Amino acid sequence: CHANATDCGMMLPFYSVLAKRLRVRVAAVEYAGYGAATGAPSVSDAFADAEAAYDELLARGTPAERIVAYGQSIGSAPACRLAARRSVRGVVLHSPIASGLRAISLGGCCAPASVLGCMEPFQNVRHMRKIECPSLIIHGTADEEIPIAHAKMLYAAARRAAPPFWVKGAGHNDVVEHSEEEY
């Protein structure tokens, strides 16, 4: 599940390298209203798109125990929700958000995440507490767009967290470039 300011076409070179280097097949999820997909973007459609991709993989003969949900940035939301609701082998979250409201505001008792928490569309921390498979969280230490505190909240909430991969000096969009081999 890709990030907000991109689409599957833009991510194709990355997915291609990832598939080749890891010797895996990559099924990319395109959200309604992104790239060549029809419709308008919405939270519910992003979740439904991830579920539909999962169902398609199962229909094509991929067993659930071979599926790893991968979500980057806001794509962490459909990946977390999918893994909390369906059986997957693992979850990889790259520069994830803890929640949508936390991503757009600073903390504090009057912050939107505190005041409007019941209306939160991207409940990654809540979903993370339900995920039973191993979870790997990757985040840049210098990310000013989505601070590493988001990743640390998710790591603390994970039931089966792998050691996190904190990429020293990396921002939101250059984690791979900072540490390609380790990534």
mmCIF file of C-alpha atoms in Angstrom:
data_model
loop_
_atom_site.group_PDB
_atom_site.id
_atom_site.type_symbol
_atom_site.label_atom_id
_atom_site.label_comp_id
_atom_site.label_asym_id
_atom_site.label_seq_id
_atom_site.Cartn_x
_atom_site.Cartn_y
_atom_site.Cartn_z
ATOM 1 C CA CYS A 1 0.000 0.000 0.000
ATOM 2 C CA HIS A 2 1.773 3.105 -1.260
ATOM 3 C CA ALA A 3 2.047 6.575 0.264
ATOM 4 C CA ASN A 4 -0.235 9.528 -0.440
ATOM 5 C CA ALA A 5 1.650 11.577 -3.004
ATOM 6 C CA THR A 6 2.314 8.691 -5.399
ATOM 7 C CA ASP A 7 0.615 5.873 -7.274
ATOM 8 C CA CYS A 8 1.448 2.346 -8.425
ATOM 9 C CA GLY A 9 2.935 3.589 -11.675
ATOM 10 C CA MET A 10 5.396 5.826 -9.857
ATOM 11 C CA MET A 11 6.210 3.023 -7.418
ATOM 12 C CA LEU A 12 6.779 0.399 -10.131
ATOM 13 C CA PRO A 13 10.599 0.788 -10.253
ATOM 14 C CA PHE A 14 10.799 0.362 -6.462
ATOM 15 C CA TYR A 15 8.438 -2.623 -6.472
ATOM 16 C CA SER A 16 10.403 -4.189 -9.315
ATOM 17 C CA VAL A 17 13.715 -3.890 -7.440
ATOM 18 C CA LEU A 18 12.093 -5.138 -4.239
ATOM 19 C CA ALA A 19 10.676 -8.195 -6.028
ATOM 20 C CA LYS A 20 13.990 -9.006 -7.680
ATOM 21 C CA ARG A 21 16.194 -8.470 -4.618
ATOM 22 C CA LEU A 22 13.924 -10.391 -2.245
ATOM 23 C CA ARG A 23 12.812 -12.981 -4.820
ATOM 24 C CA VAL A 24 9.141 -12.330 -4.120
ATOM 25 C CA ARG A 25 6.079 -11.317 -6.067
ATOM 26 C CA VAL A 26 4.688 -7.855 -5.331
ATOM 27 C CA ALA A 27 0.998 -7.086 -5.653
ATOM 28 C CA ALA A 28 0.547 -3.330 -5.559
ATOM 29 C CA VAL A 29 -2.672 -1.786 -4.276
ATOM 30 C CA GLU A 30 -3.976 1.213 -6.207
ATOM 31 C CA TYR A 31 -6.512 3.271 -4.310
ATOM 32 C CA ALA A 32 -9.670 4.647 -5.898
ATOM 33 C CA GLY A 33 -8.889 8.056 -7.385
ATOM 34 C CA TYR A 34 -5.144 7.430 -7.668
ATOM 35 C CA GLY A 35 -3.202 6.741 -10.844
ATOM 36 C CA ALA A 36 -5.394 5.003 -13.422
ATOM 37 C CA ALA A 37 -7.983 3.908 -10.834
ATOM 38 C CA THR A 38 -11.445 5.382 -11.176
ATOM 39 C CA GLY A 39 -13.470 6.982 -8.405
ATOM 40 C CA ALA A 40 -12.598 9.517 -5.768
ATOM 41 C CA PRO A 41 -10.147 8.909 -2.934
ATOM 42 C CA SER A 42 -11.718 8.034 0.407
ATOM 43 C CA VAL A 43 -10.722 6.275 3.597
ATOM 44 C CA SER A 44 -13.296 3.526 3.166
ATOM 45 C CA ASP A 45 -12.258 2.915 -0.447
ATOM 46 C CA ALA A 46 -8.560 2.684 0.506
ATOM 47 C CA PHE A 47 -9.447 0.015 3.065
ATOM 48 C CA ALA A 48 -11.705 -1.780 0.564
ATOM 49 C CA ASP A 49 -8.978 -1.645 -2.096
ATOM 50 C CA ALA A 50 -6.508 -3.391 0.224
ATOM 51 C CA GLU A 51 -9.117 -6.049 1.084
ATOM 52 C CA ALA A 52 -9.910 -6.546 -2.622
ATOM 53 C CA ALA A 53 -6.219 -7.014 -3.443
ATOM 54 C CA TYR A 54 -5.947 -9.575 -0.634
ATOM 55 C CA ASP A 55 -9.018 -11.438 -1.903
ATOM 56 C CA GLU A 56 -7.601 -11.404 -5.436
ATOM 57 C CA LEU A 57 -4.340 -12.920 -4.213
ATOM 58 C CA LEU A 58 -6.263 -15.691 -2.468
ATOM 59 C CA ALA A 59 -8.407 -16.259 -5.583
ATOM 60 C CA ARG A 60 -5.227 -16.622 -7.665
ATOM 61 C CA GLY A 61 -3.919 -19.310 -5.343
ATOM 62 C CA THR A 62 -1.610 -17.367 -3.044
ATOM 63 C CA PRO A 63 -2.032 -18.792 0.460
ATOM 64 C CA ALA A 64 -2.561 -16.267 3.268
ATOM 65 C CA GLU A 65 0.610 -17.471 4.975
ATOM 66 C CA ARG A 66 2.627 -16.184 1.993
ATOM 67 C CA ILE A 67 1.164 -12.664 2.081
ATOM 68 C CA VAL A 68 3.068 -9.851 3.777
ATOM 69 C CA ALA A 69 1.162 -6.589 4.126
ATOM 70 C CA TYR A 70 3.425 -3.635 3.341
ATOM 71 C CA GLY A 71 2.354 -0.037 3.914
ATOM 72 C CA GLN A 72 4.294 3.158 3.406
ATOM 73 C CA SER A 73 3.335 6.402 5.170
ATOM 74 C CA ILE A 74 -0.452 6.755 4.911
ATOM 75 C CA GLY A 75 -0.440 3.357 3.193
ATOM 76 C CA SER A 76 0.323 1.989 6.654
ATOM 77 C CA ALA A 77 -3.370 2.512 7.484
ATOM 78 C CA PRO A 78 -4.848 0.045 4.972
ATOM 79 C CA ALA A 79 -1.960 -2.367 5.647
ATOM 80 C CA CYS A 80 -2.542 -2.283 9.434
ATOM 81 C CA ARG A 81 -6.296 -2.626 9.093
ATOM 82 C CA LEU A 82 -5.908 -5.539 6.677
ATOM 83 C CA ALA A 83 -3.470 -7.354 8.977
ATOM 84 C CA ALA A 84 -5.735 -6.783 11.983
ATOM 85 C CA ARG A 85 -8.709 -8.311 10.143
ATOM 86 C CA ARG A 86 -7.189 -10.979 7.900
ATOM 87 C CA SER A 87 -4.493 -13.616 8.199
ATOM 88 C CA VAL A 88 -1.097 -12.555 6.823
ATOM 89 C CA ARG A 89 2.458 -13.820 7.255
ATOM 90 C CA GLY A 90 3.773 -10.466 8.426
ATOM 91 C CA VAL A 91 3.484 -6.692 8.278
ATOM 92 C CA VAL A 92 6.111 -4.178 7.167
ATOM 93 C CA LEU A 93 5.407 -0.518 7.921
ATOM 94 C CA HIS A 94 7.676 2.026 6.232
ATOM 95 C CA SER A 95 7.510 5.562 7.708
ATOM 96 C CA PRO A 96 4.078 4.783 9.195
ATOM 97 C CA ILE A 97 1.565 7.068 10.821
ATOM 98 C CA ALA A 98 0.243 6.253 14.296
ATOM 99 C CA SER A 99 -3.027 7.909 13.338
ATOM 100 C CA GLY A 100 -4.256 10.416 10.790
ATOM 101 C CA LEU A 101 -5.065 13.089 13.351
ATOM 102 C CA ARG A 102 -1.652 12.726 15.005
ATOM 103 C CA ALA A 103 -0.052 13.149 11.590
ATOM 104 C CA ILE A 104 -1.624 16.574 11.067
ATOM 105 C CA SER A 105 -1.166 18.103 14.519
ATOM 106 C CA LEU A 106 1.132 18.385 17.482
ATOM 107 C CA GLY A 107 0.283 16.591 20.716
ATOM 108 C CA GLY A 108 -1.355 17.942 23.829
ATOM 109 C CA CYS A 109 -4.710 17.696 25.547
ATOM 110 C CA CYS A 110 -6.414 20.031 23.033
ATOM 111 C CA ALA A 111 -4.866 18.473 19.910
ATOM 112 C CA PRO A 112 -7.259 16.997 17.340
ATOM 113 C CA ALA A 113 -6.051 13.478 18.166
ATOM 114 C CA SER A 114 -7.111 13.996 21.783
ATOM 115 C CA VAL A 115 -10.340 15.909 21.208
ATOM 116 C CA LEU A 116 -11.594 14.092 18.094
ATOM 117 C CA GLY A 117 -10.056 10.668 18.685
ATOM 118 C CA CYS A 118 -13.409 8.915 18.339
ATOM 119 C CA MET A 119 -13.593 10.197 14.760
ATOM 120 C CA GLU A 120 -10.109 9.000 13.802
ATOM 121 C CA PRO A 121 -10.180 7.418 10.332
ATOM 122 C CA PHE A 122 -6.723 5.792 10.530
ATOM 123 C CA GLN A 123 -6.525 3.893 13.813
ATOM 124 C CA ASN A 124 -3.147 2.272 13.309
ATOM 125 C CA VAL A 125 -2.258 1.955 17.000
ATOM 126 C CA ARG A 126 -5.578 0.233 17.741
ATOM 127 C CA HIS A 127 -5.130 -2.078 14.742
ATOM 128 C CA MET A 128 -1.530 -2.836 15.700
ATOM 129 C CA ARG A 129 -2.701 -4.197 19.064
ATOM 130 C CA LYS A 130 -4.805 -6.773 17.160
ATOM 131 C CA ILE A 131 -2.157 -7.887 14.659
ATOM 132 C CA GLU A 132 -0.939 -11.352 15.568
ATOM 133 C CA CYS A 133 1.797 -11.835 12.973
ATOM 134 C CA PRO A 134 5.359 -10.463 13.134
ATOM 135 C CA SER A 135 5.559 -6.720 12.461
ATOM 136 C CA LEU A 136 8.578 -4.796 11.201
ATOM 137 C CA ILE A 137 8.632 -1.023 11.504
ATOM 138 C CA ILE A 138 11.050 1.088 9.453
ATOM 139 C CA HIS A 139 11.405 4.837 10.015
ATOM 140 C CA GLY A 140 13.919 7.612 9.459
ATOM 141 C CA THR A 141 15.241 9.340 12.572
ATOM 142 C CA ALA A 142 15.141 12.760 10.879
ATOM 143 C CA ASP A 143 11.585 12.476 9.485
ATOM 144 C CA GLU A 144 9.970 15.894 9.910
ATOM 145 C CA GLU A 145 6.799 14.987 7.989
ATOM 146 C CA ILE A 146 5.812 12.052 10.200
ATOM 147 C CA PRO A 147 8.048 12.121 13.288
ATOM 148 C CA ILE A 148 9.596 8.870 14.477
ATOM 149 C CA ALA A 149 7.367 9.089 17.567
ATOM 150 C CA HIS A 150 4.599 7.649 15.368
ATOM 151 C CA ALA A 151 6.689 4.560 14.604
ATOM 152 C CA LYS A 152 7.638 4.198 18.261
ATOM 153 C CA MET A 153 3.963 4.234 19.284
ATOM 154 C CA LEU A 154 3.238 1.484 16.775
ATOM 155 C CA TYR A 155 6.269 -0.505 17.900
ATOM 156 C CA ALA A 156 5.113 -0.276 21.533
ATOM 157 C CA ALA A 157 1.616 -1.440 20.530
ATOM 158 C CA ALA A 158 2.798 -4.403 18.450
ATOM 159 C CA ARG A 159 2.177 -7.884 19.820
ATOM 160 C CA ARG A 160 5.021 -9.498 17.846
ATOM 161 C CA ALA A 161 7.376 -6.688 16.934
ATOM 162 C CA ALA A 162 10.575 -7.477 15.111
ATOM 163 C CA PRO A 163 13.487 -5.243 16.119
ATOM 164 C CA PRO A 164 12.708 -1.871 14.514
ATOM 165 C CA PHE A 165 14.842 -0.486 11.711
ATOM 166 C CA TRP A 166 15.528 3.164 12.591
ATOM 167 C CA VAL A 167 17.416 4.706 9.686
ATOM 168 C CA LYS A 168 19.774 7.319 11.090
ATOM 169 C CA GLY A 169 19.520 10.692 9.343
ATOM 170 C CA ALA A 170 16.743 9.627 6.959
ATOM 171 C CA GLY A 171 13.687 11.764 6.408
ATOM 172 C CA HIS A 172 10.235 10.743 5.256
ATOM 173 C CA ASN A 173 11.000 10.070 1.603
ATOM 174 C CA ASP A 174 14.630 8.922 1.587
ATOM 175 C CA VAL A 175 14.785 5.930 3.912
ATOM 176 C CA VAL A 176 15.776 3.545 1.113
ATOM 177 C CA GLU A 177 18.395 5.914 -0.283
ATOM 178 C CA HIS A 178 19.993 6.307 3.153
ATOM 179 C CA SER A 179 20.318 2.605 3.783
ATOM 180 C CA GLU A 180 19.587 0.651 0.588
ATOM 181 C CA GLU A 181 21.470 -2.542 1.400
ATOM 182 C CA GLU A 182 20.075 -2.877 4.915
ATOM 183 C CA TYR A 183 16.606 -1.979 3.697
#
